[in-house]
Coordinates of C-alpha atoms and ligand atoms in Angstrom, one line a residue:
X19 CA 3.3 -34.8 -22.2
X20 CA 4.5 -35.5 -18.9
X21 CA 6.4 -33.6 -16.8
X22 CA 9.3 -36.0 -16.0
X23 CA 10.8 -38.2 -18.5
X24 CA 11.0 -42.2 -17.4
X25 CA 14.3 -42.7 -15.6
X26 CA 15.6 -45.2 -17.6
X27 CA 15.2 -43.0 -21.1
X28 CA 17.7 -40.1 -18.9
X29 CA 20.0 -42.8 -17.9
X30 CA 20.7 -43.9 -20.8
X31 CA 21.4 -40.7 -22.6
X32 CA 23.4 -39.4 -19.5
X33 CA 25.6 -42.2 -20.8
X34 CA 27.2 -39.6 -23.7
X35 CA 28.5 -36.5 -23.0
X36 CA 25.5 -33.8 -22.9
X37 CA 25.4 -30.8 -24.7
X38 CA 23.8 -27.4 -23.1
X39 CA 22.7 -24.4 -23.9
X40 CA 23.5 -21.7 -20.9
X41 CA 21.2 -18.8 -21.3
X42 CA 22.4 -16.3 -18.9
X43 CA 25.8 -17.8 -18.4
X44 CA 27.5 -14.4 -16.8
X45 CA 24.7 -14.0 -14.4
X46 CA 24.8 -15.3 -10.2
X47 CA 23.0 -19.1 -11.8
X48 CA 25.0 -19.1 -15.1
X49 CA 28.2 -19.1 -13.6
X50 CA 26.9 -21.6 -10.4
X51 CA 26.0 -24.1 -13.6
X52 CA 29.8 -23.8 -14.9
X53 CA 31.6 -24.5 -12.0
X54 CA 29.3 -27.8 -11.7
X55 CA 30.0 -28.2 -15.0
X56 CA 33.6 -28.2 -14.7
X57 CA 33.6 -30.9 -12.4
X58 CA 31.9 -33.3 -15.0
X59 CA 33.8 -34.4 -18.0
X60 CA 30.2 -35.6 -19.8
X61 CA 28.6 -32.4 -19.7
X62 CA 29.8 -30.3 -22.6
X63 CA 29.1 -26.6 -22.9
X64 CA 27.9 -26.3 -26.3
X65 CA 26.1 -22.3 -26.1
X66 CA 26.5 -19.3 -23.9
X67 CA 24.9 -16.3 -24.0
X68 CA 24.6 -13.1 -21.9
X69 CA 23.3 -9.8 -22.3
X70 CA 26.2 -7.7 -22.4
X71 CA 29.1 -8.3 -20.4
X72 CA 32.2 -9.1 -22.7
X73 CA 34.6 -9.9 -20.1
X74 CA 33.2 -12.3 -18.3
X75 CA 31.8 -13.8 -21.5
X76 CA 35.6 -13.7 -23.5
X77 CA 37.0 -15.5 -20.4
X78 CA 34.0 -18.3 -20.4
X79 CA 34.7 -18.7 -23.8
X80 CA 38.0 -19.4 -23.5
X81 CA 37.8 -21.9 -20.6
X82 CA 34.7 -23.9 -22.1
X83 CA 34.7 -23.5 -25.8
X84 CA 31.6 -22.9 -26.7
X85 CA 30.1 -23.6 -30.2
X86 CA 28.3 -20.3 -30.1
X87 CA 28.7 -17.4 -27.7
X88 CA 25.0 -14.8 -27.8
X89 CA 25.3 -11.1 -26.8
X90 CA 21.9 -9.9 -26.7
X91 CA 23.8 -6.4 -27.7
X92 CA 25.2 -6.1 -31.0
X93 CA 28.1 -3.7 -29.7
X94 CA 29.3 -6.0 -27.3
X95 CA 28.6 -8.9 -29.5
X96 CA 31.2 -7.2 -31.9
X97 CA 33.7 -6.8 -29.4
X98 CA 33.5 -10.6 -28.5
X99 CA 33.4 -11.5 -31.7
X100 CA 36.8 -9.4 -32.6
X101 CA 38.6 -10.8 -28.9
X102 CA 38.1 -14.3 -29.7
X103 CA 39.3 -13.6 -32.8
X104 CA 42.6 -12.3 -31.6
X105 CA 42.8 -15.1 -29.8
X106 CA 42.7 -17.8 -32.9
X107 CA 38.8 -19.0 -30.6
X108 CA 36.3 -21.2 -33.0
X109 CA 33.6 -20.0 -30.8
X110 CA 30.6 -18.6 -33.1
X111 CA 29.1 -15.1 -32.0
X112 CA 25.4 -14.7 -32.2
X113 CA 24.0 -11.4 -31.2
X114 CA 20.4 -10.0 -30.9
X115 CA 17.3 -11.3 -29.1
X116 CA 16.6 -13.6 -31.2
X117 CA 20.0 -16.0 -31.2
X118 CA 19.2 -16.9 -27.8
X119 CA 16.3 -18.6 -29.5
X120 CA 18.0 -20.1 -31.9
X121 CA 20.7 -21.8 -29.3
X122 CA 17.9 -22.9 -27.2
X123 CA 16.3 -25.1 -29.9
X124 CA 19.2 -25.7 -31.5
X125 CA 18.7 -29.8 -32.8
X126 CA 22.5 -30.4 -31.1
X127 CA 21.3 -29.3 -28.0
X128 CA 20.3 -31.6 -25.2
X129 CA 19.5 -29.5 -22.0
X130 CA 18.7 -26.0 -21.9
X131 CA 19.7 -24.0 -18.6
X132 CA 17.3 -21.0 -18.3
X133 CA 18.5 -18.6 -15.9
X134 CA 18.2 -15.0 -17.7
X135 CA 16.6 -12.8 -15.3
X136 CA 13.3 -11.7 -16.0
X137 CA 10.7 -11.5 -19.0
X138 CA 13.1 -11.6 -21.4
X139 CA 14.0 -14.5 -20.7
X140 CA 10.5 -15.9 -21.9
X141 CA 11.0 -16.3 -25.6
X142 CA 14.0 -18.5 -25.3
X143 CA 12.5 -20.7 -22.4
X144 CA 9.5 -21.3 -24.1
X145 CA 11.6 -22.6 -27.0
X146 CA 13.5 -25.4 -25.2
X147 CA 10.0 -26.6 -24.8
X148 CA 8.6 -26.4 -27.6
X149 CA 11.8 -28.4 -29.2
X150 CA 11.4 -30.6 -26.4
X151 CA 15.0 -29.9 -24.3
X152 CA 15.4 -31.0 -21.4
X153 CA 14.7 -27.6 -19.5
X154 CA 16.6 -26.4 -16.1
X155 CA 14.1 -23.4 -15.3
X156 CA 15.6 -20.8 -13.0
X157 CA 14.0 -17.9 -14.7
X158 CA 10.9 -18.2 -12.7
X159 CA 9.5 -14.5 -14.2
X160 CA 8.7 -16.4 -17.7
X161 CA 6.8 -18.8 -15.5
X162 CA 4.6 -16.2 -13.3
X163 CA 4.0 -14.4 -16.3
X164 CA 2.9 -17.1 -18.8
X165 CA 2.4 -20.1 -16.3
X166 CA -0.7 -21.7 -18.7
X167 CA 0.5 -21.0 -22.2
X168 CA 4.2 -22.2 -20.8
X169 CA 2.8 -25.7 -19.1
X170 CA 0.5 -26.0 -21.8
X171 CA 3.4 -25.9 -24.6
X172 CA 5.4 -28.5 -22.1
X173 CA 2.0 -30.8 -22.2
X174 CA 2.6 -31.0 -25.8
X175 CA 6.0 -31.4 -26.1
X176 CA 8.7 -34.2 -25.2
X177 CA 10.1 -31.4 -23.2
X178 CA 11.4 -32.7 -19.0
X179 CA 10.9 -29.4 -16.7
X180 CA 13.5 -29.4 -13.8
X181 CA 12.6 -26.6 -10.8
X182 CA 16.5 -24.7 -9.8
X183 CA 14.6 -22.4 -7.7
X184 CA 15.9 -24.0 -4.6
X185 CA 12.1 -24.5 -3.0
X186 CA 10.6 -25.6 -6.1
X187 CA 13.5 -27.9 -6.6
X188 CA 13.1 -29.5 -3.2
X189 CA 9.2 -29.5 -3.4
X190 CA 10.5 -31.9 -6.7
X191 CA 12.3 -33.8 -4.7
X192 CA 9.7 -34.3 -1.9
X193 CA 6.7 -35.6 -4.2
X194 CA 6.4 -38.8 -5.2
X195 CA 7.4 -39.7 -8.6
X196 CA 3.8 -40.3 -10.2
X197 CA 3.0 -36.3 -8.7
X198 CA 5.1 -35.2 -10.9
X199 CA 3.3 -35.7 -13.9
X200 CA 1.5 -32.7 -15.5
X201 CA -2.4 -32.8 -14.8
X202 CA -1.9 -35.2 -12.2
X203 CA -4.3 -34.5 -9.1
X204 CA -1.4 -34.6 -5.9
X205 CA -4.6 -35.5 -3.9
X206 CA -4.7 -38.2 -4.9
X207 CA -1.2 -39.2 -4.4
X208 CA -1.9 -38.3 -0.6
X209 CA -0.3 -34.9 -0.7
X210 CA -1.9 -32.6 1.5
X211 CA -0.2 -29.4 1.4
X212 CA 3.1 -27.7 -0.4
X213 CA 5.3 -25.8 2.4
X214 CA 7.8 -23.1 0.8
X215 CA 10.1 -22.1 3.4
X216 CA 11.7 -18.4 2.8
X217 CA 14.8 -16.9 4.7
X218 CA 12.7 -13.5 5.4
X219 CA 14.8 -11.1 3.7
X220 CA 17.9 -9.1 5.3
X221 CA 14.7 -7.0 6.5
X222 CA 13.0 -9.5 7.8
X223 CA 13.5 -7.9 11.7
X224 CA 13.3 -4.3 11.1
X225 CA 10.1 -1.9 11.9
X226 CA 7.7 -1.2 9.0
X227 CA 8.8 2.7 9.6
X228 CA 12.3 1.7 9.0
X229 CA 12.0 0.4 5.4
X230 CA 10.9 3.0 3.7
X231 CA 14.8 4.4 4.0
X232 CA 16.5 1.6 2.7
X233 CA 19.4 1.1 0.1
X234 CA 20.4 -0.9 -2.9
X235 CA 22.9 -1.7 -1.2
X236 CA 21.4 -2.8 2.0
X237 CA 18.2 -4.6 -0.1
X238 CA 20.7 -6.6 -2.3
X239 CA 22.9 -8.2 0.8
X240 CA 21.1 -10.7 1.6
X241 CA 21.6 -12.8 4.6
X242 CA 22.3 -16.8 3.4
X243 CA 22.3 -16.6 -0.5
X244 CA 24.1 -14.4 -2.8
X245 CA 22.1 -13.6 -5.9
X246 CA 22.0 -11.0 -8.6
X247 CA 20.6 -7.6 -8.0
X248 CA 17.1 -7.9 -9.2
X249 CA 16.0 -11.1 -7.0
X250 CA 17.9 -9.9 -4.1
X251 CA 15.6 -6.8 -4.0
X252 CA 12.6 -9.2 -4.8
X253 CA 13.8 -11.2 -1.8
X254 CA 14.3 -8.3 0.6
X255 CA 10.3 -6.7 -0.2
X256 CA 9.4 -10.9 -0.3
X257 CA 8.0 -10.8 -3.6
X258 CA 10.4 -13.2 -4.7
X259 CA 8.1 -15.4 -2.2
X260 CA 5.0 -14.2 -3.8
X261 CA 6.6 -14.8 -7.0
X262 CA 7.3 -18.4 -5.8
X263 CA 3.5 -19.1 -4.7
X264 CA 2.9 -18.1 -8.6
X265 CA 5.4 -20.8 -9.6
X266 CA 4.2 -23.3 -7.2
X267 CA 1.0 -23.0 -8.6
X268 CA 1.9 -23.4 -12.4
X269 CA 4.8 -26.6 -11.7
X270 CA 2.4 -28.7 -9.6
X271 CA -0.5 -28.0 -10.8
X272 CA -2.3 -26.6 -7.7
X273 CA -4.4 -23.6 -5.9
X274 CA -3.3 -21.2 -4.1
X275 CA -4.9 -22.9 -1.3
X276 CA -2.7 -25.0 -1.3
X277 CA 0.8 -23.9 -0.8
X278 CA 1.5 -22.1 2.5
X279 CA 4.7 -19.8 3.3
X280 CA 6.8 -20.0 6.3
X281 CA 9.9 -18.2 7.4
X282 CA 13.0 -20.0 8.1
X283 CA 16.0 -17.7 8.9
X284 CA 18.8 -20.4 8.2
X285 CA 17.9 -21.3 4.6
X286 CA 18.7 -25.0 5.5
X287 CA 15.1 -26.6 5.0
X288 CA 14.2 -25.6 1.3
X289 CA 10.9 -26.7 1.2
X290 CA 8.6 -29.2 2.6
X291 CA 5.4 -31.6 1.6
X292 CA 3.3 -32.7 3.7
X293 CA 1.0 -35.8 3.1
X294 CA -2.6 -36.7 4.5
X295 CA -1.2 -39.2 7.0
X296 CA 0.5 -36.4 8.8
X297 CA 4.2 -37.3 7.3
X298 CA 6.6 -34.2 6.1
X299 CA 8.9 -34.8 3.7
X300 CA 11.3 -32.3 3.5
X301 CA 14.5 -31.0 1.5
X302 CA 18.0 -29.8 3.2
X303 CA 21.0 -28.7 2.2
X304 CA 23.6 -25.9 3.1
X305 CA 21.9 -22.7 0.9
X306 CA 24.2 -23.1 -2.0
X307 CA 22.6 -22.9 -5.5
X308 CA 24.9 -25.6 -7.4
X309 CA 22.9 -28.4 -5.2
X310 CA 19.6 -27.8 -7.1
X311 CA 21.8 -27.3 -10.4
X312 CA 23.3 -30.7 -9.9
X313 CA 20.4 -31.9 -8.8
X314 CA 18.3 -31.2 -12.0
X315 CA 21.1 -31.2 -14.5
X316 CA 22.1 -34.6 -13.5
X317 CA 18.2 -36.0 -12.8
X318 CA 17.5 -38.8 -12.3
X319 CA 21.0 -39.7 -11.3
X320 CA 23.3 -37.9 -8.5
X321 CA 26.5 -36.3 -9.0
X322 CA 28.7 -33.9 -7.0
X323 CA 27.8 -30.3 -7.1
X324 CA 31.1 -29.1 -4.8
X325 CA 28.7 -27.4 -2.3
X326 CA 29.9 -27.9 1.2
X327 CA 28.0 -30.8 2.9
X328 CA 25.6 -29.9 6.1
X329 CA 27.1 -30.6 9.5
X330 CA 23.5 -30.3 11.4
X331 CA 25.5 -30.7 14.9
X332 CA 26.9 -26.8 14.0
X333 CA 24.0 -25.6 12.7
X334 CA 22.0 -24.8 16.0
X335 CA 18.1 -23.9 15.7
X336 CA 16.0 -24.3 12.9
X337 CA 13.2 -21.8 13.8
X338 CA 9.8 -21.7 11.5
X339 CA 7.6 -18.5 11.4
X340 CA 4.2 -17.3 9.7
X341 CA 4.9 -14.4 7.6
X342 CA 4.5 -10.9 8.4
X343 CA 2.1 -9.7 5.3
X344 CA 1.2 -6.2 6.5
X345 CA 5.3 -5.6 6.6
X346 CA 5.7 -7.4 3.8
X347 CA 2.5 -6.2 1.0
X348 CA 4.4 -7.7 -1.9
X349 CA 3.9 -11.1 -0.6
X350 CA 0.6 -10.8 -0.3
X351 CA -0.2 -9.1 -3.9
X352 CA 1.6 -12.4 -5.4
X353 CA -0.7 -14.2 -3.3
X354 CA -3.9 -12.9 -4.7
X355 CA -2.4 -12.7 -8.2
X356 CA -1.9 -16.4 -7.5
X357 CA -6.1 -16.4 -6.5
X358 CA -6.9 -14.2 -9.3
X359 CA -5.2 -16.1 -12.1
X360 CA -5.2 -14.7 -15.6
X361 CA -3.1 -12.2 -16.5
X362 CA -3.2 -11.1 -13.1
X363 CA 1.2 -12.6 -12.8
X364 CA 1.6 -11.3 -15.9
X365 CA 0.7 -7.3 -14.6
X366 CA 1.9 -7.8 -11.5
X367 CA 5.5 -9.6 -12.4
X368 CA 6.0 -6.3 -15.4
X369 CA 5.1 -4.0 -12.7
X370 CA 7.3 -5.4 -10.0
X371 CA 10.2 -5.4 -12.7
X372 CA 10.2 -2.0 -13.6
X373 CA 9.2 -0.7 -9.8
X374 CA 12.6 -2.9 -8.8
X375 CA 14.6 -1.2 -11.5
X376 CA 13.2 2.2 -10.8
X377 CA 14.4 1.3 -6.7
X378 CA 17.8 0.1 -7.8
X379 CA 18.3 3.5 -10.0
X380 CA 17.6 5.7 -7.1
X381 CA 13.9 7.0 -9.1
X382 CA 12.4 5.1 -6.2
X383 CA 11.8 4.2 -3.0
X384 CA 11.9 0.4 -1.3
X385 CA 8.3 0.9 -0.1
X386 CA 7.0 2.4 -3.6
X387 CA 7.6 -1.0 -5.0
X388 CA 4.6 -2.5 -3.5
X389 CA 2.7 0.7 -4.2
X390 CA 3.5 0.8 -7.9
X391 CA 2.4 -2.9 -8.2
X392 CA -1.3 -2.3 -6.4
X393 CA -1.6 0.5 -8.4
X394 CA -0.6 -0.7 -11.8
X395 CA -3.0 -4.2 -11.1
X396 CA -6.0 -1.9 -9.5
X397 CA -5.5 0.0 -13.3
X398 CA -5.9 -3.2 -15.3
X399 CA -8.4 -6.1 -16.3
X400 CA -7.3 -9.4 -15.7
X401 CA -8.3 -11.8 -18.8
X402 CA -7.5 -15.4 -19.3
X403 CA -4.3 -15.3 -21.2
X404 CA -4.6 -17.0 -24.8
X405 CA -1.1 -16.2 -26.6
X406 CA 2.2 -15.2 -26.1
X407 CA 1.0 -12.1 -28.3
X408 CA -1.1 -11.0 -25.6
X409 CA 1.3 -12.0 -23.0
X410 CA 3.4 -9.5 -24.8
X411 CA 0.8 -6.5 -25.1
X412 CA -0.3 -7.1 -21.7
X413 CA 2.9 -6.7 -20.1
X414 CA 4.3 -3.5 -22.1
X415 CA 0.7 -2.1 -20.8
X416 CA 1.5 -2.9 -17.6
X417 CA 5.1 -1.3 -17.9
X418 CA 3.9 1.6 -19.3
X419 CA 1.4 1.9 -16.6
X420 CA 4.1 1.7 -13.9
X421 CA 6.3 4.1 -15.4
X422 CA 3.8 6.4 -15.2
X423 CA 2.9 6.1 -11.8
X424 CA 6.6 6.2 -10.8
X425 CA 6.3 9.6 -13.1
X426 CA 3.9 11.0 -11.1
X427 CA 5.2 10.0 -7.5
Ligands
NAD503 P1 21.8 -12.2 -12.6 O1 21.4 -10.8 -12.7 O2 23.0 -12.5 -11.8 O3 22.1 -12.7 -14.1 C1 21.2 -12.5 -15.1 C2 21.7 -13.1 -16.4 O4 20.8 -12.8 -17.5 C3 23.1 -12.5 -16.9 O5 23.8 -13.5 -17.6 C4 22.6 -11.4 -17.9 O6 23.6 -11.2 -18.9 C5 21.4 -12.0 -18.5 N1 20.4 -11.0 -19.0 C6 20.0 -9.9 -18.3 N2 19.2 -9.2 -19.0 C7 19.0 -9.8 -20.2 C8 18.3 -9.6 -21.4 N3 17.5 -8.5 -21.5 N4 18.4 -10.5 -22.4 C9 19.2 -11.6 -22.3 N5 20.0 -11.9 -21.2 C10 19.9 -11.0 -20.2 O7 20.6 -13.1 -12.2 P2 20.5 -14.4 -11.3 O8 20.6 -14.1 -9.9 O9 21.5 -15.4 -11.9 O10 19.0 -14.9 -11.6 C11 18.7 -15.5 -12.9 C12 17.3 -16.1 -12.8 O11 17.3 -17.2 -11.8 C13 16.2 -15.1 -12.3 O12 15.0 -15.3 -12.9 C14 16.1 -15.4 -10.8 O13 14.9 -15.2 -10.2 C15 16.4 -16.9 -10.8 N6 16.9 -17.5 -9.6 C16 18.1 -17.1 -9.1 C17 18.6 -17.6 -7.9 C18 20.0 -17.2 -7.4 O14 20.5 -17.7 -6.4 N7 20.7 -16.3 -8.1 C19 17.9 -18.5 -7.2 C20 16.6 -18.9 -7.7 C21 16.2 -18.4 -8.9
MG504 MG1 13.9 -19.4 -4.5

């Protein structure tokens, strides 16, 4: 039931090697966990699974040997299967949606790392809870877009949920251990306010008349962190950010009301509480992913991630802004998802997924992505989401819905 396992039960297991499932394991995350992993002889790499890039995936295999390797497509799940074969490997290929679900609640497996990108990474997510893994959640999309039914399944699980979004991860690390719990009231442990920090985009300078020209290319370079394509778009329109109030929301149990956004160019703050007697607690590090992986795959102990360590004396300025929310629209349509509740993530997450797609093929515009996402939620009800079923329906509605106004641009 709670969100955090006692620290003694993890340090104990930790004791024996750990086995983990890696969902998404040719992706930016995926191969940020493996290089941690490398540097720890107890943590043993027991699935991969990626969607469909054989290369990457053959040479993973080979250097971790996997008990099972998943491609989501079955041609490419072939071709694995016939290269590891050549090369004598005793790595199992699984291919099709649903082997990612059956690695993630595999009984051997211990923690499960979720870091496939977007809804469909949901099915597989939910099932590390449900079989009560010890869950890593990067894929924050399965959380916007089924935040109740997804805490409500970790309630009643054994499952431990451990933030990798770097905010989340250092919002985590800021609260005091008993705020962690699920259902418990952060009030009452004296926390006043949530503070998630956001580097601004690599647009976060230019003109509003300036962005409606912009490039793949120019949206996915992003100033401090590199990421794959999809959130480096959501970070350049800031709906990664809105995305992030969402998440806030569902992880610690709170209102919108309470979690504020601030801009902070150097990436170096990650997040911040602040409590009612006026302290800040907040998290640093140099903006390197494999410090929250390490973090959370290692909870409650420490180990070395092989990030570089911050030298604050060559950093220079910290600088803190309020966001700009007329520049930046898809921040504030997460933001009133956030107030709206219901399904109201669940339309706007689908909507922002294909509107992002449709911008990275060239069928759109930068500035039509906050336009196809007003649109799509100003077509549909927002209900109180019951099942994953109506997750489901609701989201290839909303899908539809924005492909269709992308049609008709
Ligand atoms: P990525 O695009 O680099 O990798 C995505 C991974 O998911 C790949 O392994 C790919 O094979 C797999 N995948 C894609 N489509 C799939 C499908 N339909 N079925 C199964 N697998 C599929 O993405 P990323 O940057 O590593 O991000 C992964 C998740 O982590 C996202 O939800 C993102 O928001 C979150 N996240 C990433 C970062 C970061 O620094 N990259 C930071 C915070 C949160
Ligand atoms: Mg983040």
């Amino acid at each position: 039931m709670a969100m955090t396992a006692s620290p003694t039960t993890l340090q104990s297991a930790s004791r024996r090697s750990v086995n983990i499932a890696l969902l998404g394991a040719t992706g930016s995350i995926g191969k940020s966990t493996l290089e941690v992993i490398a540097l720890h002889s107890d943590y043993r790499v027991f699935a991969l699974t990626a969607n469909q890039n054989v290369e990457l995936m053959l040479a993973q295999c080979l250097r971790f040997s996997p008990r099972f390797a998943v491609m989501v497509d079955e041609g490419a799940a072939e071709r694995l299967a016939h290269m590891l074969r050549l090369r004598h490997s005793a790595t199992e290929v699984l291919a099709g949606p649903d082997a990612l679900v059956t690695v993630a609640s595999h009984p051997d497996v211990d923690t499960v790392m979720a870091a496939i990108v977007g809804a469909a990474g949901l099915p597989s997510a939910l099932a590390a809870v449900e079989h009560s893994k010890k869950v890593l959640l990067a894929n924050k999309e399965a959380l916007v877009m089924a935040g109740d039914l997804f805490m409500g399944a970790l309630a009643a699980s054994n499952a431990v949920l451990l933030p990798i979004d770097s905010e989340h991860n250092a919002v985590f690390q800021c609260l005091p251990p008993g705020a962690r719990d699920i259902g418990g009231d952060l009030r009452q442990q004296g926390v006043r306010r949530i503070v998630l920090t956001a580097s601004g985009g690599p647009f976060r300078e230019w003109p509003a008349e300036a962005l409606h020209a912009v490039t793949p290319e120019q949206a996915c370079k992003h100033p401090n962190w590199s990421m794959g394509r999809k959130i480096s778009v959501d970070s350049a329109s800031m709906m990664n950010k809105g995305l992030e109030v969402i998440e806030a929301c569902f992880l610690f149990g709170v209102g919108p009301q309470f979690v504020d956004v601030l801009i902070h160019p150097q990436s170096i703050v990650h997040s911040m509480v602040e409590y009612a007697d006026g302290s800040v607690l907040a998290q640093m590090g140099s903006p390197d992913m494999r410090i929250p992986i390490a973090h959370s795959l290692a909870w409650p102990e420490r180990i070395l991630s092989g990030a570089p360590y911050l030298d604050l004396t060559k950093q220079g300025n910290l600088q803190f802004f309020e966001p700009d929310l007329a520049r930046f629209p898809c921040l504030r349509l997460g933001m009133e998802a956030a107030r709206t509740g219901g399904t109201a993530p669940t339309i706007l997450n689908a909507a922002n997924e294909v509107a992002v797609e449709s911008f990275l093929n060239g069928q759109s515009r930068f500035t039509d992505i906050p336009a196809i996402i007003a649109g799509t939620l100003e077509q549909m009800t927002c209900r109180k989401a019951d099942s994953v079923d109506m997750i489901r329906q609701v989201d290839e509605q909303a899908r539809a819905l924005a492909r269709r106004l992308i049609g008709t641009q």
